[in-house]
Amino acid sequence: MVARPRTGDREKGNTVTTTDEVVRIDAGGWGLTWVADGDGVLRQVGLGTDGHRAELAFAAQWYPTAYPTWGGGDPYRPAALRVTHADGTLTTRLLLDSVERTAEADGEHVRVILRDDDVDLSVEIHSRTHPESTVLEQWVEIVHHEDGPVRLHDYHSIAPFLMVPEAAEVHQFVGGGWADEWRWTTCDLPPGTTDLASYGGLQPHLQMAPCLLVSPTGRTTETEGDVIGLSIAWGGNTHFGLDVRPRAEPDSPRELRLRAGANPAGAEYVLDPGARFTTPTVAWTWSSGGRGEVTTAMHRWTRARVLRDPDRMRPLVVNNWEATFFDFDERRIVDLIGRAADLGADLFLLDDGWFGTTRPRDDDTTSLGDWDPDPAKLPGGLGPLADAAAERDVRFGIWVEPEMVNPISDLHARHPEWVLRDRRQPRLHRHQLALDPLLPEVRAFVVEVVDRTLGAHPRISYVKWDANRPITDPGSRALAPDRQANVWVDHALATWQVMAEVARRHPEVELMLCASGGGRTDHGTLRYFHEVWTSDNTDPVTRVRMHWAFGHFFPAAVMAAHVTRWGDRPLAFACAVALSGRFGFDLDLAALTDDEAATCRRAVQVARRTQDLVQQGDLVRLVSPVEGADRSRAAWAHTAVDGRRAVLFAFQVEEPTGAGPNLRLEGLDPGSDYRVTAVDLASPDAPTTTRHTGAALGGAGLPWPLDQACTARLFEIEVL
Ligand code: GLA
């Protein structure tokens, strides 16, 4: 195909603007080709491993539109963009205007500008490549100069088109809500439109992680098959729309239009002339070598473009929440700090219940908003606790939930008008209401809560930022009556503004992102944080499966995992599972038996030897607990980038069904000898050590070591 001569080329700095009608996006091993047809409509000519090299096989007009709009050439399917224009016009027809390409240090930014052929509205499709990881970031920006505001009903960030066989499938993560995050579900793609959506605005990912794996050519494994991994980097409601249409011809593959972005349900956005609407970024990658490659891509990109301080080792945390809940005083916390120090923790995290001056926060019914220490529990404030931690060389962290207020609080008495609501009395959820971050005074208050807490005690170097209710009664005083539905998008953006400011003011403070557990687990919000409280469900049996799913998109450094009593499992098993994430404890250390204390001490020793691999190594999944006939066990490894060390985790989650598979760890140096130390945290005996070549570990492998439910073995592997 011959491109039109570049008559309109302009160069400014490292940005080149062209009027080419061929747009190739090379994401590093896969990509896209878009071509404008004779009318100027942008068509998707290629997508996939050779997608950026695609050539036209027939006239461009027969290819699917690259970004379908309502009332365009495809009236049978939901559109990516649906707008009611200022004069009431319901249709949008976009034609290619120009393309801007800007070289960046670690990729390229391509801006494809489309304009409506009749009204003054333009849509920019942005693509940022990151060839080192092969993750492509895409989003859309909408601007118009119509005679009045327009209404955006649907505004997806991407809408690729694929031909898929009946065997195509997806892995999605819709769960039951609180304590049921990252539930792995495999589904095929039935004809019709399937919506995978989250709601609730404030902690949407409790119901569904904003991530999806698509196997467009059929079943895949860790190392085989085509897999598309997608992550919607959005702190609000998200949506994947899978629109599948069979074709009349026998044995023909089906058509799949995949839309991803913010969930527009109930969130139609009123956009004023001259204002710019930016959709969330969708980060996606295409591997032809199975799911393992998707994970490697997502982890590399997360570390390079998302995560704060990716090379900083995360601390070993002791949290008091499950040990004390609201029932503590200075003496009890100082005692726990001492025990945390004895155990070898890096950081003590004081959870909910430390504040409330007029009313003590003895349960969750009062005092959110009154961020001064409770004088009854902590007569000396936080100072003596921070001091006690410093004396024992343990860092001190604190829990806050700064976006929330209990109606029974001084803050609510002073500012009842700060609450997010419509005309009705808002419903309570966990006895609390959400503050409205669209109000500048609320944004200032939230930033100030963190400032004040940290400023008064410079030794506080870690914050757990929680948010324990959804939005039930959407509405904002900051918005005019005709644009109340803007609140869903604007709430997410205003919250990011506040989080960005906190991160800017406290660059050294580590931030944990929590929302009733993993209610805010997305690559957008993570930009301001160091880690995520994966789930309040810390039952190690459930956690093995959560870690498995979570690890497909986020590195283990992000995945906080604490040893607790949930599920009443053997402590050695709970420790082993937590060691596969950012390790910590949330246990009453004063109530441990001698045997349990010894198990915890052994786990800390293992953490010291292995957390660098877990947090910064490459994840290799070996045995799945969520697929296949035998889901009773799981295994995965974290290997050093240079292949000289690894830690391999094996979990017998439930009673074994049949013989376990050998554990084959590829990626080590085949010619080197490795020492393999098998650690059983339940046993006080010294671990056993064997010697294997890298070739043997990747070939025959290690025999499956476990035969009882809720047992674990760790293999520390090191080149000799
Ligand atoms: C949420 C969090 C918990 C804990 C409590 C405190 O549920 O997920 O870890 O911090 O709040 O109220």
XYZ file of C-alpha atoms and ligand atoms in Angstrom:
732
model
C 0.000 0.000 0.000
C 1.382 3.423 -0.889
C 0.870 6.253 1.525
C -0.236 9.604 0.212
C 2.691 12.023 -0.215
C 3.286 13.794 3.046
C 2.127 17.168 1.822
C 1.051 18.320 5.258
C 4.139 17.283 7.239
C 5.206 19.700 9.941
C 8.002 19.296 12.440
C 8.218 20.940 15.839
C 10.829 19.770 18.349
C 10.637 15.998 18.291
C 6.976 16.003 17.228
C 6.053 15.348 13.615
C 2.559 16.166 12.407
C 1.398 14.444 9.225
C -1.747 13.983 7.218
C -0.800 10.384 6.347
C -3.736 8.091 6.143
C -1.746 5.105 7.455
C -1.058 4.974 11.183
C 1.187 2.206 12.466
C 1.657 1.708 16.183
C 4.520 -0.591 17.081
C 4.116 -1.508 20.731
C 7.208 -3.770 20.688
C 6.462 -7.163 19.184
C 2.837 -6.415 18.451
C 0.775 -3.452 17.392
C -1.904 -1.848 15.321
C -2.401 -0.427 11.861
C -5.110 2.086 11.183
C -5.919 3.396 7.705
C -8.248 6.192 6.657
C -10.608 5.039 3.910
C -11.548 7.160 0.894
C -14.005 9.141 3.014
C -11.488 9.688 5.796
C -13.011 7.166 8.245
C -10.288 5.515 10.334
C -10.289 1.719 9.915
C -8.460 -0.996 11.817
C -6.448 -2.934 9.266
C -4.147 -4.802 11.634
C -3.999 -5.882 15.268
C -1.769 -8.442 16.934
C 1.769 -9.691 16.655
C 2.035 -8.447 13.062
C -0.652 -5.852 13.524
C 1.671 -2.888 13.036
C 2.935 -4.344 9.755
C -0.465 -5.111 8.233
C -1.156 -4.380 4.562
C -4.535 -3.834 2.997
C -5.977 -7.024 1.506
C -8.997 -5.191 0.106
C -10.408 -1.683 0.041
C -10.077 0.135 3.363
C -13.791 0.801 3.657
C -14.398 -2.925 4.283
C -12.343 -2.948 7.471
C -13.926 -2.308 10.868
C -13.851 1.243 12.199
C -10.995 1.921 14.570
C -13.136 3.866 17.054
C -16.839 3.253 16.404
C -19.247 6.081 17.118
C -22.987 6.004 17.540
C -24.828 6.295 14.248
C -21.743 5.550 12.222
C -21.294 2.727 9.772
C -22.032 0.015 12.311
C -25.528 0.570 13.710
C -25.824 -2.991 15.006
C -23.341 -2.818 17.820
C -22.766 -0.653 20.869
C -20.412 2.226 20.039
C -17.249 3.272 21.843
C -18.410 6.892 21.727
C -21.991 8.109 21.980
C -22.643 11.839 22.175
C -25.725 14.044 22.192
C -24.520 17.205 20.516
C -25.442 20.741 21.547
C -28.296 20.963 19.037
C -29.704 17.543 19.938
C -27.991 15.607 17.133
C -27.439 12.043 18.289
C -24.913 10.834 15.730
C -21.185 11.403 15.454
C -19.079 10.823 12.312
C -15.368 11.103 12.756
C -12.854 11.622 9.954
C -9.073 11.599 10.189
C -7.575 15.059 10.456
C -3.917 14.576 11.323
C -1.411 12.464 13.193
C 1.251 13.713 15.604
C 4.159 11.483 16.544
C 6.444 12.434 19.416
C 9.534 10.436 20.304
C 9.931 9.876 24.038
C 12.876 8.549 26.008
C 11.227 5.155 26.462
C 8.761 4.956 23.599
C 6.590 7.065 21.367
C 3.443 9.123 21.811
C 1.094 8.998 18.823
C -1.851 11.387 18.746
C -4.430 10.665 16.059
C -6.820 13.575 15.643
C -10.281 12.847 14.290
C -12.910 15.514 13.595
C -16.642 15.232 13.157
C -17.616 15.955 9.550
C -20.478 18.244 10.558
C -20.206 19.569 14.114
C -17.214 21.153 15.815
C -16.087 18.198 17.894
C -12.765 16.413 17.788
C -11.610 13.164 19.251
C -7.947 12.432 19.808
C -6.841 8.839 20.149
C -3.631 8.778 22.167
C -1.205 5.863 22.135
C 1.965 5.734 24.234
C 4.268 2.857 23.570
C 6.747 1.282 25.964
C 8.641 -1.207 23.795
C 10.794 -2.425 26.670
C 7.704 -3.979 28.256
C 5.407 -4.214 25.164
C 2.600 -2.503 27.083
C 0.642 0.045 25.074
C -1.174 2.842 26.902
C -4.189 4.239 25.076
C -6.752 6.846 25.948
C -9.065 9.280 24.186
C -9.488 13.024 24.580
C -12.615 14.852 23.459
C -12.882 18.593 22.826
C -15.606 20.598 21.082
C -16.686 24.128 20.244
C -20.375 23.542 19.670
C -22.995 26.124 20.598
C -23.507 24.676 24.043
C -22.532 21.675 26.161
C -22.594 18.177 24.709
C -23.525 15.035 26.619
C -21.130 12.054 26.508
C -23.077 8.847 27.086
C -20.405 6.293 26.220
C -16.701 7.095 26.180
C -14.544 4.011 26.013
C -10.791 4.327 25.830
C -10.208 1.553 23.297
C -12.398 -0.500 20.982
C -10.272 -3.032 19.084
C -11.902 -5.493 16.701
C -10.906 -9.167 16.423
C -12.008 -12.321 14.645
C -12.183 -15.107 17.220
C -12.950 -18.846 17.005
C -15.574 -20.445 19.217
C -12.730 -21.672 21.448
C -11.725 -18.107 22.399
C -12.058 -17.396 26.102
C -11.505 -14.759 28.743
C -10.344 -14.814 32.330
C -12.125 -12.237 34.429
C -12.259 -11.264 38.082
C -15.841 -10.575 39.146
C -16.363 -11.526 42.791
C -18.833 -11.118 45.588
C -17.513 -7.809 46.937
C -15.804 -7.384 50.300
C -13.287 -10.155 51.079
C -13.833 -11.752 47.669
C -11.474 -9.845 45.389
C -9.566 -11.344 42.473
C -11.854 -14.326 41.971
C -10.541 -16.094 38.875
C -13.256 -17.049 36.362
C -12.775 -18.484 32.902
C -15.615 -17.926 30.413
C -16.116 -18.405 26.740
C -17.431 -15.638 24.572
C -21.121 -16.181 23.907
C -22.806 -14.369 21.015
C -24.271 -11.052 22.129
C -22.935 -8.359 24.404
C -21.328 -9.277 27.712
C -20.694 -6.466 30.175
C -18.088 -6.897 32.872
C -18.546 -3.799 34.949
C -17.896 -2.406 38.394
C -20.004 0.108 40.269
C -19.992 2.089 43.499
C -17.369 4.663 42.493
C -15.225 4.651 45.592
C -14.172 1.039 46.005
C -15.309 -0.489 42.725
C -12.565 -3.072 42.450
C -13.968 -4.956 45.411
C -16.469 -6.386 42.945
C -14.212 -6.637 39.916
C -10.561 -5.997 39.306
C -10.233 -3.622 36.336
C -8.187 -6.224 34.490
C -8.937 -8.861 31.884
C -7.134 -11.623 30.014
C -8.433 -12.462 26.553
C -7.309 -15.581 24.696
C -8.424 -14.682 21.171
C -7.374 -17.910 19.483
C -8.430 -20.443 22.097
C -7.023 -22.070 25.217
C -3.700 -20.845 26.474
C -1.114 -21.889 29.021
C 1.651 -20.049 30.806
C 3.920 -20.476 27.808
C 1.637 -21.048 24.820
C -1.038 -19.252 22.911
C -2.158 -15.734 22.119
C -3.104 -13.714 25.176
C -4.169 -10.105 25.469
C -3.770 -8.599 28.931
C -5.716 -5.416 29.663
C -5.769 -3.113 32.659
C -8.026 -0.067 32.973
C -6.048 2.482 34.966
C -9.064 4.076 36.604
C -9.954 4.673 40.241
C -13.678 4.730 39.469
C -16.143 2.323 37.897
C -14.769 0.348 34.993
C -16.273 -1.537 32.078
C -15.265 -4.200 29.609
C -17.815 -4.706 26.849
C -17.410 -7.890 24.824
C -19.603 -7.755 21.787
C -19.604 -11.042 19.890
C -21.355 -11.673 16.573
C -21.377 -14.968 14.719
C -21.167 -14.870 10.941
C -23.544 -16.607 8.608
C -20.821 -18.544 6.745
C -20.333 -22.045 8.196
C -17.250 -22.435 10.437
C -16.489 -18.749 10.233
C -14.842 -17.191 13.260
C -16.912 -14.687 15.189
C -16.520 -10.946 15.311
C -15.455 -9.537 18.667
C -15.568 -5.847 19.441
C -13.867 -5.306 22.769
C -14.505 -2.003 24.526
C -12.697 -0.974 27.691
C -12.679 2.126 29.840
C -14.626 3.942 32.532
C -18.060 2.475 33.158
C -20.415 5.068 31.676
C -23.539 3.598 33.336
C -25.372 6.468 35.033
C -22.346 8.637 34.376
C -23.193 10.597 31.249
C -20.841 13.535 31.165
C -21.827 17.099 30.299
C -18.891 18.729 28.532
C -18.745 22.483 27.998
C -17.384 24.063 24.807
C -13.617 24.375 25.046
C -13.303 21.897 27.919
C -11.358 18.677 27.445
C -12.576 15.248 28.508
C -9.878 12.631 28.982
C -10.816 8.980 29.324
C -8.848 6.664 31.598
C -5.780 5.010 30.156
C -6.118 1.377 29.191
C -2.781 -0.421 29.353
C -2.659 -3.547 27.223
C -0.305 -6.015 25.698
C -0.465 -8.942 23.300
C 1.627 -12.029 23.798
C 1.879 -14.969 21.446
C 3.820 -16.911 24.070
C 1.175 -17.453 26.727
C 0.147 -15.736 29.935
C 3.617 -15.658 31.449
C 4.710 -13.081 28.882
C 1.686 -10.918 29.644
C 2.716 -10.939 33.284
C 6.318 -10.069 32.520
C 5.105 -7.185 30.361
C 2.671 -5.883 32.965
C 5.229 -6.110 35.765
C 7.953 -4.348 33.776
C 5.603 -1.585 32.749
C 4.207 -1.203 36.286
C 7.705 -0.798 37.644
C 8.841 1.557 34.865
C 5.805 3.777 34.467
C 3.487 3.382 37.457
C 4.980 2.372 40.761
C 6.575 4.811 43.168
C 10.123 3.910 44.226
C 10.085 0.553 42.419
C 13.599 -0.330 43.569
C 13.034 0.464 47.231
C 12.625 -2.687 49.319
C 9.253 -2.681 51.045
C 9.318 -3.036 54.837
C 8.309 -6.014 56.936
C 5.157 -4.649 58.593
C 3.416 -5.564 61.836
C -0.145 -4.224 61.908
C -2.349 -4.181 65.002
C -5.783 -4.316 63.350
C -6.642 -8.001 63.742
C -4.758 -8.100 67.038
C -6.699 -5.375 68.805
C -9.391 -3.947 66.531
C -10.505 -0.777 68.387
C -9.558 -2.084 71.795
C -6.156 -0.696 72.727
C -4.370 1.929 74.737
C -0.847 3.300 74.814
C 0.446 0.496 77.014
C -0.893 -2.220 74.718
C 0.488 -0.582 71.565
C 3.887 0.054 73.120
C 3.926 -3.597 74.167
C 3.088 -4.691 70.610
C 5.768 -2.396 69.199
C 8.281 -4.092 71.491
C 7.136 -7.500 70.332
C 7.284 -6.395 66.698
C 10.865 -5.255 67.289
C 11.731 -8.566 68.993
C 10.358 -10.381 65.972
C 12.501 -8.306 63.632
C 9.847 -6.140 61.966
C 10.838 -2.992 60.055
C 7.651 -1.068 60.689
C 4.725 -0.982 63.100
C 1.418 0.132 61.601
C -1.214 1.552 63.969
C -4.618 0.945 62.410
C -8.088 2.382 62.974
C -9.214 3.589 66.417
C -6.450 6.029 67.464
C -8.405 9.283 66.987
C -11.565 11.082 68.154
C -11.319 13.824 70.724
C -14.943 14.500 71.676
C -15.957 10.869 71.274
C -13.540 7.989 71.382
C -13.450 5.841 68.265
C -14.237 2.597 70.074
C -16.107 1.149 67.123
C -16.893 2.233 63.577
C -19.933 4.378 64.486
C -18.192 7.662 65.348
C -15.344 10.124 64.891
C -14.208 9.747 61.272
C -13.217 13.304 60.449
C -11.837 14.149 63.904
C -8.205 13.379 63.266
C -6.698 14.102 66.657
C -5.574 11.316 68.957
C -8.140 9.965 71.403
C -7.002 11.361 74.792
C -8.460 8.375 76.634
C -6.540 5.718 74.677
C -3.487 7.827 73.903
C -3.123 10.537 76.558
C 0.290 11.504 75.228
C -0.900 11.456 71.612
C 1.034 9.597 68.944
C 4.409 10.906 70.163
C 5.086 8.193 72.776
C 4.222 5.492 70.237
C 6.459 6.953 67.546
C 9.180 7.349 70.191
C 8.775 3.770 71.422
C 9.126 2.550 67.843
C 12.173 4.754 67.221
C 13.830 3.483 70.409
C 13.502 -0.045 69.100
C 14.614 0.976 65.603
C 11.229 0.206 64.125
C 9.523 2.640 61.756
C 6.050 3.872 62.636
C 3.039 4.021 60.327
C -0.539 5.123 60.744
C -4.006 4.425 59.300
C -6.209 7.229 58.003
C -9.477 7.359 56.123
C -9.404 11.044 55.239
C -12.177 11.111 52.624
C -14.839 9.984 55.093
C -16.945 11.313 57.942
C -19.221 9.754 60.545
C -22.387 11.803 61.099
C -21.476 11.467 64.780
C -18.346 13.615 64.652
C -17.238 17.187 65.228
C -16.399 17.520 61.542
C -19.931 16.666 60.469
C -21.386 19.017 63.080
C -19.223 21.804 61.628
C -19.577 20.924 57.955
C -22.663 18.876 57.178
C -22.526 20.464 53.708
C -19.223 18.731 52.850
C -20.889 15.390 52.216
C -21.235 13.792 48.789
C -24.995 13.519 48.202
C -28.024 14.474 46.183
C -31.179 16.112 47.587
C -32.067 13.084 49.705
C -30.561 12.236 53.040
C -27.687 9.954 51.957
C -27.655 6.368 53.133
C -25.120 5.364 55.718
C -22.699 2.600 54.895
C -20.507 1.345 57.733
C -22.131 4.220 59.683
C -20.299 6.742 57.542
C -20.612 9.197 54.664
C -18.145 10.197 51.968
C -16.833 13.741 51.743
C -17.210 15.522 48.411
C -13.769 16.066 46.859
C -15.281 18.261 44.155
C -15.408 20.963 46.857
C -12.002 22.674 47.066
C -12.348 23.028 50.836
C -12.745 19.248 51.144
C -9.676 18.628 49.011
C -7.711 21.026 51.194
C -9.017 19.286 54.327
C -7.999 15.814 53.141
C -4.480 16.947 52.273
C -4.288 18.726 55.606
C -5.345 15.618 57.565
C -2.326 13.770 56.222
C -0.077 16.841 56.606
C -1.111 17.353 60.205
C -0.744 13.715 61.176
C 2.666 13.432 59.556
C 3.828 16.937 60.397
C 3.195 16.570 64.108
C 5.242 13.367 64.159
C 8.076 13.452 61.695
C 8.859 9.861 62.617
C 5.711 8.597 60.894
C 6.975 7.305 57.587
C 4.127 5.130 56.329
C 0.411 5.718 55.840
C -2.382 3.230 55.187
C -5.021 5.235 53.295
C -8.411 3.553 53.583
C -11.880 4.195 52.121
C -14.633 2.055 53.549
C -17.813 2.845 51.698
C -19.078 3.148 48.138
C -20.980 6.091 46.689
C -24.650 5.310 47.227
C -26.270 8.687 46.561
C -24.256 10.321 43.777
C -24.441 14.086 43.586
C -22.393 17.165 44.351
C -23.040 20.748 45.385
C -20.150 21.661 43.137
C -22.065 20.609 40.025
C -25.007 22.348 38.342
C -28.338 20.463 38.287
C -27.937 19.462 34.631
C -24.552 17.820 35.213
C -24.942 15.889 38.432
C -23.974 12.676 36.644
C -20.497 14.156 36.049
C -19.868 13.268 39.672
C -18.704 9.707 38.881
C -15.840 10.837 36.666
C -15.078 14.052 38.523
C -14.985 12.260 41.873
C -12.282 9.890 40.640
C -10.252 12.771 39.170
C -10.606 15.011 42.243
C -9.520 12.113 44.450
C -6.410 11.612 42.309
C -5.688 15.323 42.610
C -5.684 15.009 46.390
C -3.596 11.833 46.371
C -1.089 13.393 43.971
C -0.730 16.373 46.291
C -0.141 14.149 49.313
C 2.483 12.160 47.401
C 4.114 15.402 46.258
C 4.271 16.850 49.772
C 5.540 13.660 51.397
C 7.836 12.020 48.870
C 9.601 9.892 51.494
C 6.470 8.520 53.128
C 5.336 5.118 51.892
C 1.638 4.869 51.117
C -0.558 1.797 51.215
C -3.741 1.937 49.177
C -6.686 0.272 50.881
C -10.445 0.448 50.346
C -12.167 -2.145 52.526
C -9.358 -4.362 51.257
C -8.615 -4.303 47.537
C -11.341 -1.867 46.542
C -8.883 0.439 44.810
C -6.561 -1.817 42.896
C -5.798 -0.104 39.623
C -2.747 1.126 37.796
C -4.078 4.700 37.766
C -4.407 5.205 41.507
C -1.265 3.168 42.156
C 0.814 6.003 40.665
C 0.517 7.777 44.033
C 1.089 4.722 46.236
C 3.634 2.033 46.988
C 1.395 -0.936 47.609
C -2.144 -2.233 47.914
C -3.912 -3.943 50.781
C -4.879 -6.867 48.563
C -7.943 -7.981 50.511
C -9.285 -8.097 54.043
C -9.609 -11.789 53.371
C -6.301 -13.132 54.671
C -7.362 -16.761 54.908
C -4.285 -18.310 53.285
C -6.428 -20.815 51.379
C -8.245 -17.955 49.651
C -5.093 -15.880 49.405
C -3.202 -18.470 47.352
C -5.827 -18.063 44.627
C -5.959 -14.286 45.009
C -2.180 -14.004 44.773
C -2.263 -16.163 41.670
C -4.761 -13.863 39.937
C -3.384 -10.541 41.253
C 0.127 -11.516 40.177
C -0.909 -11.613 36.532
C -1.006 -7.800 36.484
C 0.841 -6.441 39.530
C 4.276 -7.313 40.924
C 4.354 -8.928 44.367
C 5.967 -5.787 45.854
C 2.541 -4.171 45.451
C 0.660 -7.049 47.078
C 0.611 -6.584 50.849
C 0.143 -9.954 52.539
C -0.035 -10.332 56.310
C -0.162 -13.414 58.487
C -3.457 -13.487 60.396
C -5.782 -15.992 62.087
C -8.344 -15.887 59.243
C -9.606 -19.335 58.438
C -7.849 -20.727 61.517
C -5.175 -22.371 59.372
C -1.804 -23.642 60.593
C 0.419 -20.634 61.191
C 3.280 -22.111 59.148
C 0.990 -22.279 56.118
C -0.267 -18.714 56.699
C 3.349 -17.499 56.957
C 4.396 -19.263 53.755
C 1.512 -17.748 51.795
C 2.200 -14.242 53.144
C 5.890 -14.648 52.275
C 4.884 -14.793 48.615
C 3.782 -11.150 48.798
C 5.009 -8.043 50.621
C 5.341 -9.803 53.932
C 3.965 -8.804 57.329
C 1.928 -9.826 60.349
C -1.465 -8.794 61.664
C -1.554 -11.007 64.724
C -1.737 -10.560 68.466
C 1.947 -11.173 69.050
C 1.276 -11.284 72.804
C -1.000 -14.304 72.358
C 1.353 -16.564 70.402
C 2.286 -19.942 71.854
C 6.008 -20.694 72.003
C 5.718 -22.925 68.945
C 3.843 -20.237 67.028
C 6.376 -17.597 68.019
C 9.159 -19.869 66.758
C 7.311 -20.346 63.454
C 6.974 -16.576 63.075
C 10.675 -16.090 63.807
C 11.580 -18.666 61.178
C 9.301 -16.862 58.707
C 11.069 -13.559 59.403
C 14.430 -15.208 58.727
C 13.115 -16.538 55.441
C 11.712 -13.091 54.608
C 15.136 -11.575 55.130
C 16.602 -14.042 52.652
C 13.827 -14.003 50.044
C 11.847 -10.741 50.029
C 14.240 -9.125 47.550
C 13.431 -11.919 45.095
C 9.696 -11.788 45.815
C 9.531 -8.019 45.538
C 11.910 -7.497 42.641
C 12.433 -10.791 40.848
C 10.539 -12.208 37.876
C 7.393 -14.199 38.596
C 7.138 -17.661 37.035
C 3.882 -19.539 37.634
C 4.198 -23.316 37.781
C 1.074 -25.050 39.145
C -2.356 -23.448 38.956
C -4.867 -23.521 41.826
C -7.655 -22.136 39.626
C -7.669 -24.269 36.482
C -7.506 -27.869 35.378
C -8.775 -31.014 37.045
C -6.547 -30.673 40.118
C -6.968 -27.301 41.830
C -5.816 -28.527 45.206
C -2.321 -27.110 44.910
C -0.311 -24.171 43.626
C 3.292 -23.301 42.944
C 5.181 -20.323 41.629
C 8.682 -18.913 41.792
C 10.393 -15.546 41.853
C 13.718 -15.629 40.056
C 16.544 -13.107 40.083
C 16.950 -11.349 36.774
C 20.468 -12.841 36.411
C 19.162 -16.395 37.019
C 21.525 -16.975 39.963
C 18.879 -17.183 42.675
C 15.216 -18.047 42.994
C 12.605 -18.813 45.607
C 9.976 -21.366 44.759
C 6.721 -21.640 46.715
C 4.681 -24.852 46.767
C 1.275 -24.864 48.482
C -0.976 -27.831 49.153
C -4.121 -25.759 49.555
C -6.651 -28.565 49.942
C -6.510 -32.352 50.323
C -4.474 -33.602 47.350
C -6.325 -35.094 44.435
C -3.866 -37.551 42.920
C -0.118 -37.221 42.620
C 1.389 -33.777 42.397
C 3.335 -32.639 39.352
C 7.070 -32.141 39.434
C 8.167 -28.560 39.935
C 10.111 -27.586 36.827
C 11.746 -24.202 37.011
C 13.112 -23.018 33.707
C 15.144 -19.871 33.237
C 18.097 -20.870 35.439
C 21.539 -21.358 33.962
C 21.425 -24.982 32.687
C 25.174 -25.486 33.136
C 25.433 -24.185 36.709
C 25.047 -26.099 39.950
C 22.468 -24.822 42.378
C 21.994 -25.419 46.085
C 18.321 -26.048 46.853
C 17.243 -25.530 50.450
C 13.793 -26.926 51.226
C 12.223 -24.907 54.052
C 9.314 -26.289 56.041
C 8.232 -23.468 58.338
C 6.283 -25.945 60.480
C 9.441 -27.806 61.433
C 12.084 -26.624 63.911
C 14.636 -28.895 62.212
C 17.302 -27.397 60.018
C 16.179 -27.272 56.377
C 17.428 -29.976 54.044
C 19.788 -29.064 51.249
C 20.278 -30.780 47.892
C 22.296 -30.010 44.807
C 21.011 -29.830 41.214
C 22.077 -28.401 37.905
C 19.991 -25.672 36.322
C 19.238 -28.162 33.530
C 17.883 -30.692 36.032
C 15.741 -28.090 37.804
C 14.244 -27.067 34.480
C 14.013 -30.656 33.197
C 12.952 -33.352 35.649
C 12.446 -30.715 38.310
C 11.787 -31.285 42.000
C 9.204 -33.852 43.077
C 5.984 -32.441 44.532
C 6.772 -32.251 48.243
C 3.387 -32.103 50.025
C 0.538 -34.484 50.793
C -1.638 -32.701 53.342
C -4.014 -29.747 53.051
C -2.745 -26.378 54.311
C 0.935 -27.198 54.102
C 3.666 -25.375 52.235
C 7.286 -25.748 51.229
C 9.664 -23.022 50.127
C 12.702 -23.825 48.039
C 15.531 -21.349 48.206
C 17.649 -21.858 45.116
C 21.116 -20.384 44.763
C 23.939 -20.880 42.321
C 26.955 -22.547 43.897
C -10.909 -1.695 56.429
C -9.547 -2.236 56.076
C -9.009 -3.027 57.237
C -8.946 -2.166 58.483
C -10.311 -1.589 58.778
C -10.265 -0.559 59.897
O -11.837 -2.720 56.531
O -9.604 -3.009 54.921
O -7.726 -3.539 56.926
O -7.996 -1.139 58.292
O -10.852 -0.935 57.629
O -11.498 -0.059 60.191
